[in-house]
Amino acid sequence: MKFYIRALIIVFLTSVTCSYFGQVLLFLIEYGKNYYQYLIYLTPVVLIFTKHSNRYFKTGDIGMKYLITGIQTNTKKISWYFPILLVINTFFAHLTGVSVGREGVAVQLGGTIGKNFADEKFSADQCSYLIRLGMICGFSVLFQTPLAALFFILEITRKKIKITRVFLCELVSYVVFSFTATKVSDLLGLEKFFVFADFSFKNITLEMYLKIVMASICFILVGMLFVIIQKFLKKITGISKIITWILIGLFIIISFITQFRYTSLGTNLINFSFFDTDQITRYDFILKLLLTVICTAVGFSGGEVTPLFAIGASLGVVLSETLGLPIYILAGIGYSLVFSSATKSFLTPILLVLEVFGIKLMFLASFPALIIYFINRKYSIYE
């Protein structure tokens, strides 16, 4: 009974905190974008504050990898300073226009709540369940995609999924809790991004589908490229601090030249990709990728998922023009596959397409999503 009560508390706390985190963040982004020409000069100060605050409160080594390890091994409880600092640092980053995401905060908030509510008397499997539950609810709340959230966390935290009676029972409970978290998020006012892709399968010829598969391979390779460049930049910034400041200077210069088009989450590119495609240029996905890997590599808080959505959707618009395919089909598949390739998840993109674009596009995206398994066996932002 004690275990189930704690599970319910984790779902409730994660749902409420992540929902309000998402709403406050969107407010700050909306406010800050009117003053980016001034606020962007504060990005070096934000980075210094982020690094020094994490070092002072000894939270610098805590993150997604720490939580994933915490699921697989018995690590100590996490200081409550960590989620507080993570939220504050992410707010500052987005207020000044840093090109990062937001899912990292929600997933880590949920994981921290789950970890700290795991009693020492619980078994290792029970503790792992509670951490994973918090992470699932965090992702589910932020994007309101309960099934994608569930399988995303399962894929990045479980090395192998064995179908057993215990696992199936866990799965059912995860589904219930994930949908509950999504409903709470909706009731608290956090809006969901949804575009229904309506088309007739009769119009999809074999030639068109082969082109979709070709485009999907491009999406997968771009997701892998994101990880490769990010890891390279993290490595060289670890060698010399001067490189960190050079990269931040490059981010500021490009942001000014492009009139702050690639700052923050990249939701402007996502909206252009589905509702105003003439606004998308051929280099949007390249510059958004470059600035996001710079900002995440040097150490800003936030995450990568929403920028990866933006990269994939804008690349989909470009490829649709090149291949002569409907824009909403490739933009939708790209939205999912670039993110999934960069996180090395194979089932998640299928469910993500279902929950964001509808069941018809899910059928088109299913085979391309599984191609990730055969192409990307090595690269992930979480490894």
Coordinates of C-alpha atoms in Angstrom, one line a residue:
M1 CA 0.0 0.0 0.0
K2 CA 2.9 2.4 0.8
F3 CA 4.4 1.7 -2.6
Y4 CA 1.1 2.5 -4.5
I5 CA 0.5 5.6 -2.5
R6 CA 3.9 6.9 -3.4
A7 CA 3.4 6.1 -7.0
L8 CA 0.2 8.2 -7.0
I9 CA 2.0 11.1 -5.3
I10 CA 4.8 10.9 -7.9
V11 CA 2.2 11.1 -10.8
F12 CA 0.4 14.1 -9.1
L13 CA 3.5 16.1 -8.3
T14 CA 5.1 15.5 -11.6
S15 CA 2.0 16.4 -13.5
V16 CA 1.5 19.6 -11.6
T17 CA 5.1 20.8 -11.5
C18 CA 5.9 19.9 -15.2
S19 CA 2.6 21.5 -16.4
Y20 CA 3.3 24.8 -14.7
F21 CA 7.0 24.6 -15.7
G22 CA 5.8 24.3 -19.4
Q23 CA 3.4 27.2 -19.1
V24 CA 5.9 29.6 -17.4
L25 CA 8.5 28.7 -19.9
L26 CA 6.3 29.5 -22.8
F27 CA 5.4 32.8 -21.2
L28 CA 9.1 33.7 -20.7
I29 CA 9.8 32.8 -24.4
E30 CA 6.9 35.0 -25.6
Y31 CA 8.2 37.8 -23.4
G32 CA 11.9 37.4 -24.2
K33 CA 11.6 37.3 -28.0
N34 CA 10.7 41.0 -28.1
Y35 CA 14.1 41.8 -26.4
Y36 CA 16.5 39.2 -27.8
Q37 CA 18.6 41.9 -29.3
Y38 CA 19.5 43.0 -25.8
L39 CA 19.1 39.8 -23.8
I40 CA 21.2 37.6 -26.0
Y41 CA 24.3 39.4 -24.7
L42 CA 23.5 37.8 -21.3
T43 CA 24.0 34.3 -22.6
P44 CA 27.6 34.1 -21.4
V45 CA 26.4 35.2 -17.9
V46 CA 23.7 32.5 -17.9
L47 CA 26.3 29.9 -18.8
I48 CA 28.6 31.0 -16.0
F49 CA 25.7 31.0 -13.5
T50 CA 24.6 27.5 -14.7
K51 CA 28.1 26.0 -14.4
H52 CA 29.0 27.7 -11.0
S53 CA 25.6 27.0 -9.4
N54 CA 25.8 23.3 -10.4
R55 CA 29.4 23.2 -9.0
Y56 CA 28.5 24.9 -5.8
F57 CA 25.5 22.7 -5.0
K58 CA 27.3 19.6 -6.4
T59 CA 24.6 18.9 -9.0
G60 CA 26.9 19.1 -12.0
D61 CA 27.1 15.3 -12.6
I62 CA 23.3 14.8 -12.3
G63 CA 21.3 14.6 -15.5
M64 CA 19.6 12.3 -17.9
K65 CA 22.5 9.8 -17.9
Y66 CA 22.5 9.8 -14.1
L67 CA 18.8 9.0 -14.0
I68 CA 19.1 6.3 -16.6
T69 CA 22.0 4.8 -14.5
G70 CA 19.8 5.2 -11.4
I71 CA 17.2 3.0 -12.9
Q72 CA 19.7 0.3 -13.7
T73 CA 21.7 0.5 -10.5
N74 CA 21.0 1.7 -6.9
T75 CA 22.3 5.3 -6.8
K76 CA 21.8 7.7 -3.9
K77 CA 18.8 10.1 -3.6
I78 CA 19.1 13.3 -5.6
S79 CA 19.4 16.7 -4.0
W80 CA 16.3 18.8 -4.4
Y81 CA 18.7 21.6 -5.3
F82 CA 19.1 19.8 -8.7
P83 CA 15.6 20.2 -10.1
I84 CA 15.3 23.8 -8.7
L85 CA 18.5 24.8 -10.4
L86 CA 17.6 23.0 -13.6
V87 CA 14.4 24.9 -13.9
I88 CA 15.9 28.2 -13.1
N89 CA 18.8 27.7 -15.5
T90 CA 16.4 26.6 -18.2
F91 CA 14.2 29.7 -17.7
F92 CA 17.3 31.9 -18.0
A93 CA 18.5 30.1 -21.1
H94 CA 15.2 30.5 -23.0
L95 CA 14.7 34.1 -21.7
T96 CA 17.9 35.1 -23.4
G97 CA 17.3 33.1 -26.6
V98 CA 19.5 30.1 -26.2
S99 CA 18.7 27.3 -28.7
V100 CA 17.8 24.4 -26.4
G101 CA 14.7 22.3 -25.6
R102 CA 12.6 21.7 -22.6
E103 CA 12.0 17.9 -22.3
G104 CA 15.2 17.4 -20.4
V105 CA 13.8 19.4 -17.5
A106 CA 10.4 17.7 -17.4
V107 CA 11.9 14.2 -17.6
Q108 CA 14.5 14.9 -15.0
L109 CA 12.0 16.6 -12.7
G110 CA 9.8 13.5 -12.9
G111 CA 12.8 11.2 -12.5
T112 CA 14.0 13.2 -9.4
I113 CA 10.6 13.0 -7.8
G114 CA 10.4 9.3 -8.5
K115 CA 13.9 8.7 -7.2
N116 CA 13.4 10.7 -4.0
F117 CA 10.1 9.0 -3.2
A118 CA 11.6 5.6 -3.5
D119 CA 11.9 4.2 0.0
E120 CA 15.1 2.3 0.9
K121 CA 12.9 -0.6 2.0
F122 CA 11.6 -1.0 -1.6
S123 CA 13.3 -3.5 -3.9
A124 CA 15.6 -2.5 -6.7
D125 CA 12.8 -3.2 -9.2
Q126 CA 10.3 -1.1 -7.3
C127 CA 12.8 1.8 -7.1
S128 CA 13.4 1.5 -10.9
Y129 CA 9.7 1.5 -11.5
L130 CA 9.1 4.8 -9.6
I131 CA 12.0 6.6 -11.3
R132 CA 10.8 5.4 -14.7
L133 CA 7.2 6.4 -13.8
G134 CA 8.3 9.9 -13.0
M135 CA 10.2 10.2 -16.2
I136 CA 7.3 8.9 -18.3
C137 CA 4.9 11.4 -16.6
G138 CA 7.3 14.3 -17.2
F139 CA 7.5 13.7 -20.9
S140 CA 3.8 12.9 -21.2
V141 CA 2.8 16.2 -19.4
L142 CA 5.0 18.4 -21.6
F143 CA 4.0 17.0 -25.0
Q144 CA 0.7 15.3 -24.1
T145 CA 1.7 12.2 -26.0
P146 CA 1.2 9.5 -23.3
L147 CA 2.0 6.4 -25.5
A148 CA 5.1 8.0 -27.1
A149 CA 6.2 9.1 -23.6
L150 CA 5.9 5.6 -22.3
F151 CA 7.8 3.9 -25.0
F152 CA 10.4 6.6 -25.3
I153 CA 11.4 6.2 -21.6
L154 CA 11.3 2.4 -21.9
E155 CA 13.5 2.5 -24.9
I156 CA 16.2 4.8 -23.5
T157 CA 16.2 3.1 -20.0
R158 CA 15.9 -0.6 -20.8
K159 CA 18.7 -2.3 -22.6
K160 CA 16.3 -5.2 -23.5
I161 CA 12.6 -5.5 -23.2
K162 CA 11.5 -9.0 -22.1
I163 CA 7.7 -9.7 -22.4
T164 CA 6.9 -11.3 -19.0
R165 CA 3.7 -11.2 -16.9
V166 CA 5.4 -8.7 -14.5
F167 CA 6.4 -6.4 -17.4
L168 CA 2.9 -6.5 -18.9
C169 CA 1.4 -5.5 -15.5
E170 CA 3.9 -2.6 -15.3
L171 CA 3.1 -1.6 -18.8
V172 CA -0.6 -1.4 -18.0
S173 CA 0.0 0.8 -15.0
Y174 CA 2.4 3.0 -17.0
V175 CA -0.3 3.5 -19.6
V176 CA -2.9 4.4 -17.0
F177 CA -0.6 6.8 -15.2
S178 CA 0.7 8.4 -18.4
F179 CA -2.8 9.1 -19.7
T180 CA -3.6 10.5 -16.2
A181 CA -0.7 12.9 -16.3
T182 CA -1.6 14.0 -19.8
K183 CA -5.2 14.7 -18.6
V184 CA -4.0 16.7 -15.6
S185 CA -1.7 18.7 -17.9
D186 CA -4.6 19.5 -20.2
L187 CA -6.9 20.5 -17.3
L188 CA -4.2 22.8 -16.0
G189 CA -4.0 24.6 -19.4
L190 CA -0.9 23.3 -21.2
E191 CA -1.8 23.1 -24.9
K192 CA -0.9 20.2 -27.2
F193 CA 0.6 20.5 -30.7
F194 CA -1.6 18.4 -33.1
V195 CA -1.9 18.4 -36.9
F196 CA -4.2 15.9 -38.4
A197 CA -2.7 14.5 -41.7
D198 CA -5.7 13.5 -43.8
F199 CA -5.1 11.8 -47.1
S200 CA -6.2 8.8 -49.2
F201 CA -3.9 5.7 -49.3
K202 CA -5.2 5.3 -52.9
N203 CA -3.1 8.3 -53.9
I204 CA 0.1 6.8 -52.4
T205 CA 1.9 4.9 -55.2
L206 CA 4.8 2.6 -54.8
E207 CA 7.1 5.2 -56.3
M208 CA 5.9 7.8 -53.8
Y209 CA 6.4 5.4 -50.9
L210 CA 10.0 4.6 -52.0
K211 CA 10.6 8.3 -52.1
I212 CA 9.2 8.5 -48.5
V213 CA 11.7 5.8 -47.5
M214 CA 14.6 7.7 -49.1
A215 CA 13.6 10.8 -47.3
S216 CA 13.4 8.9 -44.1
I217 CA 16.9 7.7 -44.5
C218 CA 18.0 11.3 -44.8
F219 CA 16.1 12.1 -41.6
I220 CA 17.9 9.3 -39.8
L221 CA 21.3 10.4 -41.0
V222 CA 20.6 14.0 -39.9
G223 CA 19.7 12.8 -36.4
M224 CA 22.9 10.8 -36.2
L225 CA 24.8 13.9 -37.5
F226 CA 23.3 15.9 -34.7
V227 CA 24.7 13.5 -32.1
I228 CA 28.1 13.2 -33.8
I229 CA 28.6 17.0 -33.9
Q230 CA 27.3 17.5 -30.4
K231 CA 29.7 14.9 -29.0
F232 CA 32.6 16.4 -30.9
L233 CA 31.9 19.9 -29.6
K234 CA 31.5 18.6 -26.0
K235 CA 34.9 16.9 -26.4
I236 CA 36.8 20.0 -27.7
T237 CA 35.1 22.3 -25.1
G238 CA 36.3 20.0 -22.4
I239 CA 39.9 20.4 -23.7
S240 CA 39.8 24.3 -23.8
K241 CA 37.5 26.8 -22.2
I242 CA 38.4 29.3 -24.9
I243 CA 36.6 27.2 -27.5
T244 CA 33.4 27.5 -25.3
W245 CA 33.5 31.2 -25.5
I246 CA 34.3 31.2 -29.3
L247 CA 31.2 29.0 -29.8
I248 CA 29.0 31.2 -27.7
G249 CA 30.3 34.2 -29.7
L250 CA 29.5 32.3 -32.9
F251 CA 26.0 31.6 -31.6
I252 CA 25.4 35.3 -30.9
I253 CA 26.7 36.5 -34.3
I254 CA 24.6 34.0 -36.2
S255 CA 21.6 34.9 -34.1
F256 CA 21.9 38.6 -35.0
I257 CA 22.6 37.9 -38.7
T258 CA 19.5 35.7 -38.9
Q259 CA 17.3 38.1 -36.8
F260 CA 17.0 35.5 -34.0
R261 CA 15.1 33.0 -36.2
Y262 CA 16.8 30.0 -34.5
T263 CA 16.6 31.0 -30.9
S264 CA 14.9 29.0 -28.1
L265 CA 12.7 26.0 -28.9
G266 CA 12.3 26.4 -32.6
T267 CA 8.5 26.3 -32.4
N268 CA 8.4 29.0 -35.1
L269 CA 10.0 26.6 -37.6
I270 CA 7.5 23.9 -36.6
N271 CA 4.6 26.2 -37.2
F272 CA 6.0 27.4 -40.5
S273 CA 6.5 23.8 -41.6
F274 CA 2.8 22.9 -41.2
F275 CA 0.9 26.2 -41.5
D276 CA 3.1 28.6 -43.6
T277 CA 5.6 26.5 -45.6
D278 CA 6.7 29.4 -47.8
Q279 CA 8.5 30.8 -44.8
I280 CA 10.8 27.7 -44.6
T281 CA 14.2 28.1 -46.3
R282 CA 16.6 25.4 -47.5
Y283 CA 19.1 26.1 -44.7
D284 CA 16.7 26.4 -41.8
F285 CA 17.3 22.9 -40.6
I286 CA 21.1 23.2 -40.9
L287 CA 21.3 26.4 -38.9
K288 CA 18.9 25.2 -36.2
L289 CA 21.0 22.0 -35.9
L290 CA 24.3 24.0 -35.7
L291 CA 23.1 26.4 -33.0
T292 CA 21.4 23.7 -31.0
V293 CA 24.5 21.5 -30.8
I294 CA 26.5 24.5 -29.9
C295 CA 24.2 25.5 -27.0
T296 CA 23.8 22.0 -25.7
A297 CA 27.5 21.1 -26.0
V298 CA 28.8 24.2 -24.1
G299 CA 26.5 23.3 -21.1
F300 CA 23.2 25.2 -21.2
S301 CA 20.2 23.5 -19.5
G302 CA 17.1 22.5 -21.3
G303 CA 17.3 19.6 -23.7
E304 CA 17.2 18.8 -27.4
V305 CA 13.9 17.2 -28.3
T306 CA 11.8 20.2 -29.4
P307 CA 14.7 21.6 -31.5
L308 CA 15.0 18.1 -33.1
F309 CA 11.3 18.3 -33.9
A310 CA 11.9 21.6 -35.6
I311 CA 15.0 20.3 -37.5
G312 CA 13.1 17.3 -38.8
A313 CA 9.9 19.2 -39.8
S314 CA 11.8 22.0 -41.6
L315 CA 14.0 19.4 -43.4
G316 CA 10.8 17.6 -44.4
V317 CA 9.5 20.7 -46.1
V318 CA 12.8 21.0 -48.1
L319 CA 12.8 17.3 -49.1
S320 CA 9.1 17.4 -50.1
E321 CA 9.9 20.1 -52.6
T322 CA 12.8 18.2 -54.0
L323 CA 11.0 14.8 -54.2
G324 CA 7.6 16.2 -55.2
L325 CA 5.8 14.8 -52.2
P326 CA 3.0 16.3 -50.0
I327 CA 4.7 18.6 -47.5
Y328 CA 2.6 17.6 -44.5
I329 CA 3.6 13.9 -45.0
L330 CA 7.4 14.5 -45.0
A331 CA 7.2 17.3 -42.4
G332 CA 5.3 15.0 -40.1
I333 CA 7.6 12.0 -40.6
G334 CA 10.7 14.2 -40.3
Y335 CA 9.3 15.8 -37.1
S336 CA 9.4 12.3 -35.6
L337 CA 12.4 10.5 -37.2
V338 CA 15.1 13.1 -36.6
F339 CA 14.3 13.1 -32.9
S340 CA 14.1 9.3 -32.8
S341 CA 17.3 8.8 -34.6
A342 CA 19.1 11.2 -32.3
T343 CA 17.8 9.2 -29.3
K344 CA 18.1 5.8 -30.9
S345 CA 14.4 4.9 -30.3
F346 CA 12.6 2.7 -32.8
L347 CA 9.0 2.3 -31.5
T348 CA 8.6 5.8 -30.1
P349 CA 8.4 7.6 -33.5
I350 CA 5.5 5.4 -34.6
L351 CA 3.4 6.3 -31.6
L352 CA 4.5 9.9 -31.7
V353 CA 3.2 10.2 -35.3
L354 CA 0.0 8.6 -34.2
E355 CA -0.6 11.0 -31.3
V356 CA 0.5 14.2 -33.1
F357 CA -0.5 13.6 -36.8
G358 CA -3.1 10.8 -36.7
I359 CA -3.4 7.1 -37.6
K360 CA -3.1 7.4 -41.3
L361 CA 0.4 9.0 -41.2
M362 CA 1.4 6.4 -38.6
F363 CA 1.0 3.6 -41.1
L364 CA 3.2 5.5 -43.6
A365 CA 5.8 6.2 -40.9
S366 CA 6.0 2.7 -39.4
F367 CA 8.5 1.1 -41.7
P368 CA 10.7 4.2 -42.0
A369 CA 10.8 4.3 -38.2
L370 CA 12.0 0.7 -37.9
I371 CA 14.9 1.5 -40.4
I372 CA 16.5 3.5 -37.5
Y373 CA 17.2 0.1 -35.9
F374 CA 19.3 -1.0 -38.8
I375 CA 21.1 2.3 -39.5
N376 CA 21.7 3.8 -36.1
R377 CA 23.1 1.2 -33.7
K378 CA 25.6 3.5 -32.0
Y379 CA 24.7 7.2 -31.7
S380 CA 22.4 8.7 -29.1
I381 CA 22.4 12.0 -27.2
Y382 CA 21.9 9.9 -24.0
E383 CA 25.0 7.7 -24.4

